[in-house]
PDB file of C-alpha atoms in Angstrom:
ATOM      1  CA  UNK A  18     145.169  85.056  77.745  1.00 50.00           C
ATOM      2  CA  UNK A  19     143.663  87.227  80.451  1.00 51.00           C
ATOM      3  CA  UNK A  20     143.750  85.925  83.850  1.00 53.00           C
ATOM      4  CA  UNK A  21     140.822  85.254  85.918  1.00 53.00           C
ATOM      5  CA  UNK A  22     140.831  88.431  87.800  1.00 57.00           C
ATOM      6  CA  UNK A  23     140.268  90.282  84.687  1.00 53.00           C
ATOM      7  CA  UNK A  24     137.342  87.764  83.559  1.00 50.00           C
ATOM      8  CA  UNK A  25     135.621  88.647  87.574  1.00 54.00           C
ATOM      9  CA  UNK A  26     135.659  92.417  86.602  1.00 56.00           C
ATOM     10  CA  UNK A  27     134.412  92.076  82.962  1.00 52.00           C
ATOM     11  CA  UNK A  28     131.583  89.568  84.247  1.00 55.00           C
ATOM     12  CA  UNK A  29     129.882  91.848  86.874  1.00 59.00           C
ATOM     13  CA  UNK A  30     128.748  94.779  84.621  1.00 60.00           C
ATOM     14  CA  UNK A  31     127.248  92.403  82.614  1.00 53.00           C
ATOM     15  CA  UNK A  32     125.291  90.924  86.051  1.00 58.00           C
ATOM     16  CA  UNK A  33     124.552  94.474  86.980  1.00 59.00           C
ATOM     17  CA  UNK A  34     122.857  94.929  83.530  1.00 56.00           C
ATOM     18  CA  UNK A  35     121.025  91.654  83.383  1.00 55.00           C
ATOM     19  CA  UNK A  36     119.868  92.356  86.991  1.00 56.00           C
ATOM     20  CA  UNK A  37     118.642  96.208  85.724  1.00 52.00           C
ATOM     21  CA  UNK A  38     116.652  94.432  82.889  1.00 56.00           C
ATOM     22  CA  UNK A  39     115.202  92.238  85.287  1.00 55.00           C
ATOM     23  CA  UNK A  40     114.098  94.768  87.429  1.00 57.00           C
ATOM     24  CA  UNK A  41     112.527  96.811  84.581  1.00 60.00           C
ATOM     25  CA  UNK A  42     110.077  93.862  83.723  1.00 74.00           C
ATOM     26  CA  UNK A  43     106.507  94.224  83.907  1.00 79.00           C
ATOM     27  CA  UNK A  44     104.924  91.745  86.238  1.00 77.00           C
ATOM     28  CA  UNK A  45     103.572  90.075  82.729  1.00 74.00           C
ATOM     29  CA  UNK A  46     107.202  90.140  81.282  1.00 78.00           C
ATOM     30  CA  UNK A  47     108.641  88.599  85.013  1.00 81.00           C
ATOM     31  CA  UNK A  48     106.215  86.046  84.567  1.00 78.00           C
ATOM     32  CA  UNK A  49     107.190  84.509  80.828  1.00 76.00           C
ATOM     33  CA  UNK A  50     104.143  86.925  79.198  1.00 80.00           C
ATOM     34  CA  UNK A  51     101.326  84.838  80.833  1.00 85.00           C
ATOM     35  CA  UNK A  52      98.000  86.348  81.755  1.00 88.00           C
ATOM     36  CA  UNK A  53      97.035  86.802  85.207  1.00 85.00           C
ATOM     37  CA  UNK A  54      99.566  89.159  86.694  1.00 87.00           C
ATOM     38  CA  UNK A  55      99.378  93.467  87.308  1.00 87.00           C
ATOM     39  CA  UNK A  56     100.997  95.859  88.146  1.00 85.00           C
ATOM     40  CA  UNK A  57     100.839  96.483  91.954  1.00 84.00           C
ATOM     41  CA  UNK A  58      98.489  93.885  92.269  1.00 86.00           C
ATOM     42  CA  UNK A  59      98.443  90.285  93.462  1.00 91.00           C
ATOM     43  CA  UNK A  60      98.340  87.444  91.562  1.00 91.00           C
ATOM     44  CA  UNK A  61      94.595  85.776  90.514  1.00 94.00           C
ATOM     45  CA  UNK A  62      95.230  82.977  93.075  1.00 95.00           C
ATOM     46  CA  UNK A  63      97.041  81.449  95.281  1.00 93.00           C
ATOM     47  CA  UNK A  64      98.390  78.924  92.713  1.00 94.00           C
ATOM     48  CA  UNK A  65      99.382  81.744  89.657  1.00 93.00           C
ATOM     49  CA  UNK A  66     102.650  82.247  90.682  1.00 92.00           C
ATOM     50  CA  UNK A  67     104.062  78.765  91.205  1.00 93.00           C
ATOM     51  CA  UNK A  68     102.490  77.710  88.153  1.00 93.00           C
ATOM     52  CA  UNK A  69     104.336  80.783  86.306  1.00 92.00           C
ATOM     53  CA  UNK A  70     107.442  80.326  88.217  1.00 92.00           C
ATOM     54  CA  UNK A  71     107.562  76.336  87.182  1.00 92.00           C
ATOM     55  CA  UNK A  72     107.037  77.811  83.748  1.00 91.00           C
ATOM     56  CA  UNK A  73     109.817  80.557  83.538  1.00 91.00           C
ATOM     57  CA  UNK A  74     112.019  78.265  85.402  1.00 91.00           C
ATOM     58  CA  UNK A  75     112.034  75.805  82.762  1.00 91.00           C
ATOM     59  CA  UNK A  76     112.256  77.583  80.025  1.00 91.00           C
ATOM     60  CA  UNK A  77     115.253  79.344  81.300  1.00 91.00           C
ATOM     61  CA  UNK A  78     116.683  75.553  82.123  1.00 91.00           C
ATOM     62  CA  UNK A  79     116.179  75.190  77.929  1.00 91.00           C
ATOM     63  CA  UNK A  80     117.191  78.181  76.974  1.00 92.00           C
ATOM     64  CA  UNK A  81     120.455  78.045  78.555  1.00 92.00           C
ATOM     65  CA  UNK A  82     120.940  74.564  77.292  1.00 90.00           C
ATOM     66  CA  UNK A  83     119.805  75.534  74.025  1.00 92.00           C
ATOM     67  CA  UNK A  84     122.685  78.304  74.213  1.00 94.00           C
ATOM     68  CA  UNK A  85     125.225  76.217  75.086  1.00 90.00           C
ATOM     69  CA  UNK A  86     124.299  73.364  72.105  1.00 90.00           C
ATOM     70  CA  UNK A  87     124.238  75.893  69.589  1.00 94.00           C
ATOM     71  CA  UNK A  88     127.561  77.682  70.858  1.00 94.00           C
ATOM     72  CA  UNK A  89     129.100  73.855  70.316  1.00 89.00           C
ATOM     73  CA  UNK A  90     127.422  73.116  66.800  1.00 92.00           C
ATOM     74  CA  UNK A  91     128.984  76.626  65.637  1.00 94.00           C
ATOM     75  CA  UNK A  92     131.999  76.178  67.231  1.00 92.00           C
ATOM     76  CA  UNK A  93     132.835  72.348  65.753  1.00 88.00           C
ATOM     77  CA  UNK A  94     131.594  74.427  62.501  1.00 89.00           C
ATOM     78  CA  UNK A  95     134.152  76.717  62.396  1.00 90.00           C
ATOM     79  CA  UNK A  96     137.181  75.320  63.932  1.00 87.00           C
ATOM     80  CA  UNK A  97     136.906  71.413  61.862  1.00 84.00           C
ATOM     81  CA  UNK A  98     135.953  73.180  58.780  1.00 85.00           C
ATOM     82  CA  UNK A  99     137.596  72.233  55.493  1.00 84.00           C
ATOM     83  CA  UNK A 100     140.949  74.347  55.067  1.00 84.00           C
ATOM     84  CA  UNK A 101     142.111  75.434  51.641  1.00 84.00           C
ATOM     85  CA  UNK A 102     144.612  72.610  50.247  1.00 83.00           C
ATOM     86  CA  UNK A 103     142.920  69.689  52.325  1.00 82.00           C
ATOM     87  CA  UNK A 104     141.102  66.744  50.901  1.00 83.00           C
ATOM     88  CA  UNK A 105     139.710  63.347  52.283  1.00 81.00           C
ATOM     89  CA  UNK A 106     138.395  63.284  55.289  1.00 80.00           C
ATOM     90  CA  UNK A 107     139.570  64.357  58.644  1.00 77.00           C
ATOM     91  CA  UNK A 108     140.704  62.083  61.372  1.00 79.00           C
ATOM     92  CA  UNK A 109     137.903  59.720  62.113  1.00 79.00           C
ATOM     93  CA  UNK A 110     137.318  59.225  65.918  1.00 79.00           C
ATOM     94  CA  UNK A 111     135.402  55.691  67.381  1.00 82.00           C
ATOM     95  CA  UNK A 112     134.008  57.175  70.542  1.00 82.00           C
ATOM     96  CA  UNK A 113     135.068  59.792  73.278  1.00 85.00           C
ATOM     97  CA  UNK A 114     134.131  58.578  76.620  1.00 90.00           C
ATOM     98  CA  UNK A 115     134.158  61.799  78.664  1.00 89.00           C
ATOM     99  CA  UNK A 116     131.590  63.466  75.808  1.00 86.00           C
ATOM    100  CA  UNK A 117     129.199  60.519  75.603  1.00 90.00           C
ATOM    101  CA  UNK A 118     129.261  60.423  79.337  1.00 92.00           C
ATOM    102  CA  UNK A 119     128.574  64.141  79.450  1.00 88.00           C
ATOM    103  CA  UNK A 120     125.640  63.791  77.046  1.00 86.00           C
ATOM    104  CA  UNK A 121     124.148  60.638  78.775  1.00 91.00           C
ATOM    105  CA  UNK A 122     124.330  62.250  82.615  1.00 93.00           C
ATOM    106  CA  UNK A 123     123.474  65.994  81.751  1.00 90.00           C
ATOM    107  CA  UNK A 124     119.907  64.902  79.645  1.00 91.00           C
ATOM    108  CA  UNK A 125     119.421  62.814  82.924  1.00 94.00           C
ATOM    109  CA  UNK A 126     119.962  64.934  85.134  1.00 93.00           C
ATOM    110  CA  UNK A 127     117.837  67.740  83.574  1.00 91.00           C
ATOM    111  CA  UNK A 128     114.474  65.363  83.234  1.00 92.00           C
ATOM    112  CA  UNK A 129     114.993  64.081  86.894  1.00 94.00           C
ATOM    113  CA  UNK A 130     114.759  67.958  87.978  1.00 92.00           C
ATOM    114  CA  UNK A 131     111.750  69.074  85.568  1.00 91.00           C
ATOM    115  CA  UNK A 132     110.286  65.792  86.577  1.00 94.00           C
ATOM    116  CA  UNK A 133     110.759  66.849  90.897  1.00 95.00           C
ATOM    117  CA  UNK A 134     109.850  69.973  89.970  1.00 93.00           C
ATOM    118  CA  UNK A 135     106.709  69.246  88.489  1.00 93.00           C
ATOM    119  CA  UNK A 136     105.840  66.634  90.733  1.00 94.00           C
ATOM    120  CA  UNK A 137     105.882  68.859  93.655  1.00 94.00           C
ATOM    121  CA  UNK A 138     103.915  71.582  92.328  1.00 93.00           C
ATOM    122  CA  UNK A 139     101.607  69.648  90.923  1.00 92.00           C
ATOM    123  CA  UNK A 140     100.868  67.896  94.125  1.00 92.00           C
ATOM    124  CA  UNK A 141     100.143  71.304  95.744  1.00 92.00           C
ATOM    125  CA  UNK A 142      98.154  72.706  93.200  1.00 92.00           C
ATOM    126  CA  UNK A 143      95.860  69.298  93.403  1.00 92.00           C
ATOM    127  CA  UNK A 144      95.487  69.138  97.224  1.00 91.00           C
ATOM    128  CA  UNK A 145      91.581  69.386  98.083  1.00 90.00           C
ATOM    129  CA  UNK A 146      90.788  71.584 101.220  1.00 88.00           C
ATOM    130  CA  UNK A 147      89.549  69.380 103.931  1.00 87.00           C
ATOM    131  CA  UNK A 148      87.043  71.978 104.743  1.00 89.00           C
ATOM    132  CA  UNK A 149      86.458  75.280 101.972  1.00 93.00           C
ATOM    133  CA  UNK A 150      84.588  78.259 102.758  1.00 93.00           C
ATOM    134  CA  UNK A 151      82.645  77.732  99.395  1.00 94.00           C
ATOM    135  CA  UNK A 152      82.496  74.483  97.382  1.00 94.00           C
ATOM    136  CA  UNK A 153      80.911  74.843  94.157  1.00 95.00           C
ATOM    137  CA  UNK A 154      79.685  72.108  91.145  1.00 94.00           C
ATOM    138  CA  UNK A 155      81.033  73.001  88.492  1.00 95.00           C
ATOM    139  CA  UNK A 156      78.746  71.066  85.257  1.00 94.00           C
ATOM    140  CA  UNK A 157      79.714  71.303  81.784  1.00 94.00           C
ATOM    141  CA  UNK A 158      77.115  70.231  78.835  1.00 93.00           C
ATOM    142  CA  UNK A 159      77.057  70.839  75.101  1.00 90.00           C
ATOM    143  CA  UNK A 160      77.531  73.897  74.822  1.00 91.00           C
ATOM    144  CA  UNK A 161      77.358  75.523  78.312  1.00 94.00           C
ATOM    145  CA  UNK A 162      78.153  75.478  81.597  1.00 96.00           C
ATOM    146  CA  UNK A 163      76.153  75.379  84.928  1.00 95.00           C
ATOM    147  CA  UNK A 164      76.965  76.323  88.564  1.00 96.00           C
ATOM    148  CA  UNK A 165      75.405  74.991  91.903  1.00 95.00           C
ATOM    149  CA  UNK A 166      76.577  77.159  95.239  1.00 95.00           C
ATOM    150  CA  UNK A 167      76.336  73.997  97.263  1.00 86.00           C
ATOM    151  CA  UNK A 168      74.985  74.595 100.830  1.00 77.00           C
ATOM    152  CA  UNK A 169      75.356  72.913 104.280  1.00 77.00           C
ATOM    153  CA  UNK A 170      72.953  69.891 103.502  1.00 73.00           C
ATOM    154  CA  UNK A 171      74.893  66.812 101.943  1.00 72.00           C
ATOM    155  CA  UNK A 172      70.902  66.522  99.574  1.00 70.00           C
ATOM    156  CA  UNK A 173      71.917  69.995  98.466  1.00 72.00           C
ATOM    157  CA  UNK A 174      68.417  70.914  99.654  1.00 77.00           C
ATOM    158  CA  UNK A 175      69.862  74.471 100.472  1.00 83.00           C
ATOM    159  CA  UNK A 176      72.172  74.847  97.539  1.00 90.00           C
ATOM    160  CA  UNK A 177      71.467  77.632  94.576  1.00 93.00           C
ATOM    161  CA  UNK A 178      72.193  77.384  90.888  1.00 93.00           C
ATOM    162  CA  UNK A 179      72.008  78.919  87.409  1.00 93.00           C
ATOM    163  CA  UNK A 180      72.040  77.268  84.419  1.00 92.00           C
ATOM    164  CA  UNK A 181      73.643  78.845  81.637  1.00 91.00           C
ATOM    165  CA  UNK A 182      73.429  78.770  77.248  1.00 90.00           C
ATOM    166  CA  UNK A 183      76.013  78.774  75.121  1.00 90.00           C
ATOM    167  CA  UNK A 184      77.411  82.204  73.662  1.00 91.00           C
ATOM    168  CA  UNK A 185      75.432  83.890  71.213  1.00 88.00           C
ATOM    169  CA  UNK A 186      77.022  85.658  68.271  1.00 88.00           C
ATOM    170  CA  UNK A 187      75.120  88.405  66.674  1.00 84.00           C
ATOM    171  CA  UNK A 188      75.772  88.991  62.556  1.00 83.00           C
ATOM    172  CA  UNK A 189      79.130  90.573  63.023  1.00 85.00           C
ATOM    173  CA  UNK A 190      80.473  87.544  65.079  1.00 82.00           C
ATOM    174  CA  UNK A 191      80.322  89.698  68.120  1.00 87.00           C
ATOM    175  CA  UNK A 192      78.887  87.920  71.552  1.00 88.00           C
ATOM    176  CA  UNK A 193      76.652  89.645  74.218  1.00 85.00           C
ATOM    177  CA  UNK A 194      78.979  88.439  77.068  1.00 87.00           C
ATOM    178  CA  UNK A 195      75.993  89.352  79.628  1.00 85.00           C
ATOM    179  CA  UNK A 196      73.904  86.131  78.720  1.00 89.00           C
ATOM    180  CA  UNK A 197      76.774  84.179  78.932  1.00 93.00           C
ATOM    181  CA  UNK A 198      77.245  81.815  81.980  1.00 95.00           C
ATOM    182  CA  UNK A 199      78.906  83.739  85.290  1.00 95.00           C
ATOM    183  CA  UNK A 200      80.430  81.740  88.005  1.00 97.00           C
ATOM    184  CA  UNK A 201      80.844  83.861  91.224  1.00 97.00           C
ATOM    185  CA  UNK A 202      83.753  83.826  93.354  1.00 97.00           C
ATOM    186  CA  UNK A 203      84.690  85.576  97.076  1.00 97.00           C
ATOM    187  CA  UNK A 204      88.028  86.764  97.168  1.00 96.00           C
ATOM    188  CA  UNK A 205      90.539  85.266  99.970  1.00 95.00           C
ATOM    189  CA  UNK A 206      88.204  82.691 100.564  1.00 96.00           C
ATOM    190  CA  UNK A 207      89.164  78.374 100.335  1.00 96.00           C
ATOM    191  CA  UNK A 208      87.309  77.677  96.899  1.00 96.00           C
ATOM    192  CA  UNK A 209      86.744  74.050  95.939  1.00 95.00           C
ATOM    193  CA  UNK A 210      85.199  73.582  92.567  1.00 95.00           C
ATOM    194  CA  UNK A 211      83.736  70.136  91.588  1.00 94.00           C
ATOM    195  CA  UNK A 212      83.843  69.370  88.050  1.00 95.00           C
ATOM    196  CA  UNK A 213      81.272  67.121  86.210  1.00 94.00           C
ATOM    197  CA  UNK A 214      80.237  66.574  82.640  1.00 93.00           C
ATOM    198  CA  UNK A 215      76.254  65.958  81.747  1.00 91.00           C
ATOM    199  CA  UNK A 216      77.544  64.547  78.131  1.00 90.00           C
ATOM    200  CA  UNK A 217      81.280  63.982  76.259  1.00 93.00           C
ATOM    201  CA  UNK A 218      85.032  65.478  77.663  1.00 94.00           C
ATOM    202  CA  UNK A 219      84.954  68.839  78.435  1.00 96.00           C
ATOM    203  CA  UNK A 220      87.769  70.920  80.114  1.00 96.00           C
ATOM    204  CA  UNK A 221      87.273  73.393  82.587  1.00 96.00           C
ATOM    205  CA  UNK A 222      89.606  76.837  82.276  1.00 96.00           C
ATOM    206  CA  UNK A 223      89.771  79.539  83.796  1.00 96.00           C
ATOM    207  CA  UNK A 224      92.287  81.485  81.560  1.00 95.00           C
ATOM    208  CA  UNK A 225      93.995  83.842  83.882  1.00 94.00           C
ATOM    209  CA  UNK A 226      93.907  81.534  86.776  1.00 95.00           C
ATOM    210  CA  UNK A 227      96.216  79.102  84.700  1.00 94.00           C
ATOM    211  CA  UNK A 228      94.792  76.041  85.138  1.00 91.00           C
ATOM    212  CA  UNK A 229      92.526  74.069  83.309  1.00 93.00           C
ATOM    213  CA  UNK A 230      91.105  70.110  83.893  1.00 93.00           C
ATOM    214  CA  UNK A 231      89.407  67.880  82.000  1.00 94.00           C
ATOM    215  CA  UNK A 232      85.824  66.844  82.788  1.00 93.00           C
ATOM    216  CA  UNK A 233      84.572  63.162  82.345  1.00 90.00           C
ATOM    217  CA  UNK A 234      81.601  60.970  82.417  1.00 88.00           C
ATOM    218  CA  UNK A 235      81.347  58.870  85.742  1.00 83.00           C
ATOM    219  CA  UNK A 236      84.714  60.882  87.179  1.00 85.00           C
ATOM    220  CA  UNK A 237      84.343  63.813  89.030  1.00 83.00           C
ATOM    221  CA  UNK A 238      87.282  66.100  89.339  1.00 90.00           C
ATOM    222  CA  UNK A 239      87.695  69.069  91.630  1.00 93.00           C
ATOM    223  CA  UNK A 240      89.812  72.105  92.256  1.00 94.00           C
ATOM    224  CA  UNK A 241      90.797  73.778  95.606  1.00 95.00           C
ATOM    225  CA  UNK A 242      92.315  77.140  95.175  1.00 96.00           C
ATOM    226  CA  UNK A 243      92.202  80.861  96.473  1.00 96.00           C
ATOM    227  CA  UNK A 244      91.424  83.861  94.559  1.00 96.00           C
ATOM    228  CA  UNK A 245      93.036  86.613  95.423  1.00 96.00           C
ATOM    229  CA  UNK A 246      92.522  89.420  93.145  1.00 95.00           C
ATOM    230  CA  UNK A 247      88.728  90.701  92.766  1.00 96.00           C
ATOM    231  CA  UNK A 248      88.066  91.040  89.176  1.00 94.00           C
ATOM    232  CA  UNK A 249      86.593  89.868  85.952  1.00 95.00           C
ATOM    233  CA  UNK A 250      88.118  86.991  84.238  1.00 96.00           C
ATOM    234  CA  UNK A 251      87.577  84.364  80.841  1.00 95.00           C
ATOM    235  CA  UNK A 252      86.673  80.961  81.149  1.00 95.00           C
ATOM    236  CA  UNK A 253      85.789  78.360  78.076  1.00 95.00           C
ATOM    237  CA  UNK A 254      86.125  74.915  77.201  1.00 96.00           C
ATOM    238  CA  UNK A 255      89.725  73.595  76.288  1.00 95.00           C
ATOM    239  CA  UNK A 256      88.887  70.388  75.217  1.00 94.00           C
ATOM    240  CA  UNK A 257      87.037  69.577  71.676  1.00 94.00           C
ATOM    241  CA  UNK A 258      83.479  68.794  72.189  1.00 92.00           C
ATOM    242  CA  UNK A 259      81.262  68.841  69.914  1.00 92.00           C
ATOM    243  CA  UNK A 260      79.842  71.406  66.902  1.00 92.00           C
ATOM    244  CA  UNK A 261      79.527  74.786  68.894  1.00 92.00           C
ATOM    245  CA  UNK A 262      82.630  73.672  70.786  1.00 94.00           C
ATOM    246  CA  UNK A 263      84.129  77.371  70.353  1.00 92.00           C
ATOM    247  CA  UNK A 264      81.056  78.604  71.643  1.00 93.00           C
ATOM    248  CA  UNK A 265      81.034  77.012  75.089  1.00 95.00           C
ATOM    249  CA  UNK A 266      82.234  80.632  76.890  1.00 95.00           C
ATOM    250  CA  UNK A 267      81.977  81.743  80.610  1.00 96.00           C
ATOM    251  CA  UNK A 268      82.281  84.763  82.630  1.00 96.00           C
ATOM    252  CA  UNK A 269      83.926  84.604  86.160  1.00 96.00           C
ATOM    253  CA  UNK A 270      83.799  87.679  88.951  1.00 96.00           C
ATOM    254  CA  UNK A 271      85.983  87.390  91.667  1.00 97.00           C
ATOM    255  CA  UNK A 272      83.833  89.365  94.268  1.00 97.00           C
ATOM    256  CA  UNK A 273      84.055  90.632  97.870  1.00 97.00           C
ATOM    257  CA  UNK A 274      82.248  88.358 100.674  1.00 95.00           C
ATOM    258  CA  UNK A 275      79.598  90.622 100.847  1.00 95.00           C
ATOM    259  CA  UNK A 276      78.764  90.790  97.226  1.00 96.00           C
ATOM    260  CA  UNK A 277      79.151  86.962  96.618  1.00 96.00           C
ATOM    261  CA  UNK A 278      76.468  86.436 100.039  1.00 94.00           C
ATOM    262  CA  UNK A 279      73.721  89.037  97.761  1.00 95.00           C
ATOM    263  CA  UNK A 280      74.307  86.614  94.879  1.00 95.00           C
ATOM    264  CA  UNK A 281      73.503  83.820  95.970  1.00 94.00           C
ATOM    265  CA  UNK A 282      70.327  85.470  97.915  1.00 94.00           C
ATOM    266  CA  UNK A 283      69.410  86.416  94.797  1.00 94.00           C
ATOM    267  CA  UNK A 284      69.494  83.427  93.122  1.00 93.00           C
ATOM    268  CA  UNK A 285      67.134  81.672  96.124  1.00 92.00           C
ATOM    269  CA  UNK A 286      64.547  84.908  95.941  1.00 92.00           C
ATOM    270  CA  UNK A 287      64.761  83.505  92.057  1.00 91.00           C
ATOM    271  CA  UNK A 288      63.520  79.639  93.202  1.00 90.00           C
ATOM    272  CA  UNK A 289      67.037  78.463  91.608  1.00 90.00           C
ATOM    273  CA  UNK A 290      67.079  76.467  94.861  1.00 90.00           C
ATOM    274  CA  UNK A 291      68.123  72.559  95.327  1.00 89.00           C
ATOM    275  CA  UNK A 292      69.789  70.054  93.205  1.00 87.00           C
ATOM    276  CA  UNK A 293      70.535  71.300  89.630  1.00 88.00           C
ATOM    277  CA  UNK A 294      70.712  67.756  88.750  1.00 84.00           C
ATOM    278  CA  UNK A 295      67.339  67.228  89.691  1.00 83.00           C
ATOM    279  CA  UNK A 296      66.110  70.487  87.843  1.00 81.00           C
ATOM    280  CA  UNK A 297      67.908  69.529  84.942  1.00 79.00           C
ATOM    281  CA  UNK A 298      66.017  66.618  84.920  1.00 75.00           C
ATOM    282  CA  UNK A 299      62.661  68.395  85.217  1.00 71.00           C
ATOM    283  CA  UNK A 300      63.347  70.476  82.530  1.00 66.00           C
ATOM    284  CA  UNK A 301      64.324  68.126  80.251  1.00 59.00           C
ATOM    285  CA  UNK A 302      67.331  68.558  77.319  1.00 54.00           C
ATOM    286  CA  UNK A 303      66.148  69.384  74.364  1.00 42.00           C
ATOM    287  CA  UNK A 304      68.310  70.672  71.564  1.00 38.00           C
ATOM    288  CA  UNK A 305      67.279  74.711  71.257  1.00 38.00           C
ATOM    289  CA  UNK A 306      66.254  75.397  74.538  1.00 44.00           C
ATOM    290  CA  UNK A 307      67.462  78.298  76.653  1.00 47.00           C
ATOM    291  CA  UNK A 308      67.124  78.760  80.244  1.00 48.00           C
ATOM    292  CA  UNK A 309      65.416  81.673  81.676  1.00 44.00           C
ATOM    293  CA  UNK A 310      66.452  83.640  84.639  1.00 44.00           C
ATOM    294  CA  UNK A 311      64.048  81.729  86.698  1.00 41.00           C
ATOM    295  CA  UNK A 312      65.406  78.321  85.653  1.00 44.00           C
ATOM    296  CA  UNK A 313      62.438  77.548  82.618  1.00 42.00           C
ATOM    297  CA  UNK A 314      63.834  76.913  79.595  1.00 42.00           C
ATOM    298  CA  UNK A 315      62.304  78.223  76.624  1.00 40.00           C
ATOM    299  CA  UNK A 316      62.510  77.150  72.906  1.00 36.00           C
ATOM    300  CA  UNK A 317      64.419  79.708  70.860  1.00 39.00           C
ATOM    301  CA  UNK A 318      62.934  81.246  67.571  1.00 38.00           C
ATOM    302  CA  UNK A 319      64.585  79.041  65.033  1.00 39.00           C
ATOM    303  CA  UNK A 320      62.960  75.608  67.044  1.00 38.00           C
ATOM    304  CA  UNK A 321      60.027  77.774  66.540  1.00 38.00           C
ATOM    305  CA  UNK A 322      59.808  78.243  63.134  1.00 35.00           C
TER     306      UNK A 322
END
């Protein structure tokens, strides 16, 4: 049997190639293949990297155990196996105290820690800034989304919005991603998005960002976060809604400050000024209609004909 000493020296080049592997990962492969990472870039947020890390984490945590189970299922298979000249059965055992207490602590044990784990991150990711640099409403409706860039006032006399229509697929399938809906972001700034619904359950995500929450009728959710890599991104609906469910598609840039301050000067040269609720309202919601880049919807050619 070799001793221990020999066991050290035959586990490190092992450790030194798992550690070489490691190191040759892609940010994407470091973080268990999900979107949002580059390489020699930041994350998307502040929040991409714990929620990967929670992610990789566990599935390392089941892996291993995984390992380990199906090292002990082969291992009972092969050394109680049937031998030539033996019949019956083998001997039959009642119970094995140190095995059922392994199996009844270690299952413990391993929920109690995903369950801390969780917790904790979960409570960071869902803290609220007490005081963001931009808080935006976030409103979904079948089968679109609309954005408010709330202002100063608490009547949201000075805020700006867009509404937006839901993607439009030419013959081909394809979709014209500049009419769909943009949301607007500044980079390294405290973002708090609140999320409403005008109709049924929708689900706000942001693909790359990681996160996604569920929009309700009469309970406003919100998001705080901090984006931290300027770029363009995906966003859709992740909760079943309706008919044209698949179509309910957003863009989101991730701007510098100075970019972000011309957008929303643009959208108050356009009159997009003031409650979206209440221009909503004007408007009226009538099944066909399409917004216009000055907030006026117009009927599209099938309502015409």
């Amino acid at each position: 049997m070799p001793s221990k000493h020999r066991l050290r020296w035959a586990a490190l080049p092992l450790g030194v190639a798992a550690a070489v592997v490691l190191a040759g990962c892609t940010p994407t492969e470091a973080n268990g293949f999900l979107p949002g990472f580059v390489e020699g870039g930041p994350a998307t947020t502040d929040q991409t990297e714990r929620v990967s890390a929670l992610w990789v984490n566990s599935w390392i945590v089941l892996l291993a155990v995984g390992v380990i189970t199906w090292g002990l299922m082969a291992w009972a298979a092969i050394a109680y196996r049937r031998r030539k000249g033996q019949v019956g059965l083998p001997v039959q055992l009642r119970y094995n105290m140190p095995i059922e207490i392994f199996y009844t602590i270690v299952p413990l044990i391993l929920v109690l820690g995903m369950f801390f784990f969780t917790a904790r991150d979960q409570s960071e990711i869902e803290a609220k800034w007490d005081d963001p640099d931009v808080e935006i409403t976030a409103i979904a409706k079948q089968w679109a989304w609309d954005f408010q860039y709330d202002g100063e006032d608490e009547d949201d006399s000075d805020a700006v919005w867009t509404m937006g229509i839901q993607a439009q697929p030419d013959k081909e399938g394809n979709i014209d991603q500049s009419q769909l809906p943009t949301l607007v972001l500044p980079v390294d700034q405290k973002v708090t998005i609140d999320l409403q619904s005008r109709d049924v359950i929708h689900s706000f995500w942001i693909i790359d960002f990681l996160y996604k929450k569920d929009m309700y009728i009469g309970k406003d959710n919100s998001w705080s976060f901090i984006p931290t890599r300027v770029g363009e991104y995906k966003g859709k609906c992740a909760e079943l809604c309706g008919e044209y469910h698949s179509m309910m598609l957003f863009n989101v840039k991730v701007v510098e400050q100075d970019e972000y301050d011309a957008y929303v000067e643009s959208l108050r040269e356009k009159g997009n000024t003031g409650s979206i609720t209440d221009a909503y309202d004007r408007l009226g919601n009538f099944p066909g209609t399409q917004p216009s880049d000055s907030g006026e919807e117009s009927h599209s050619e099938e309502e015409g004909e």
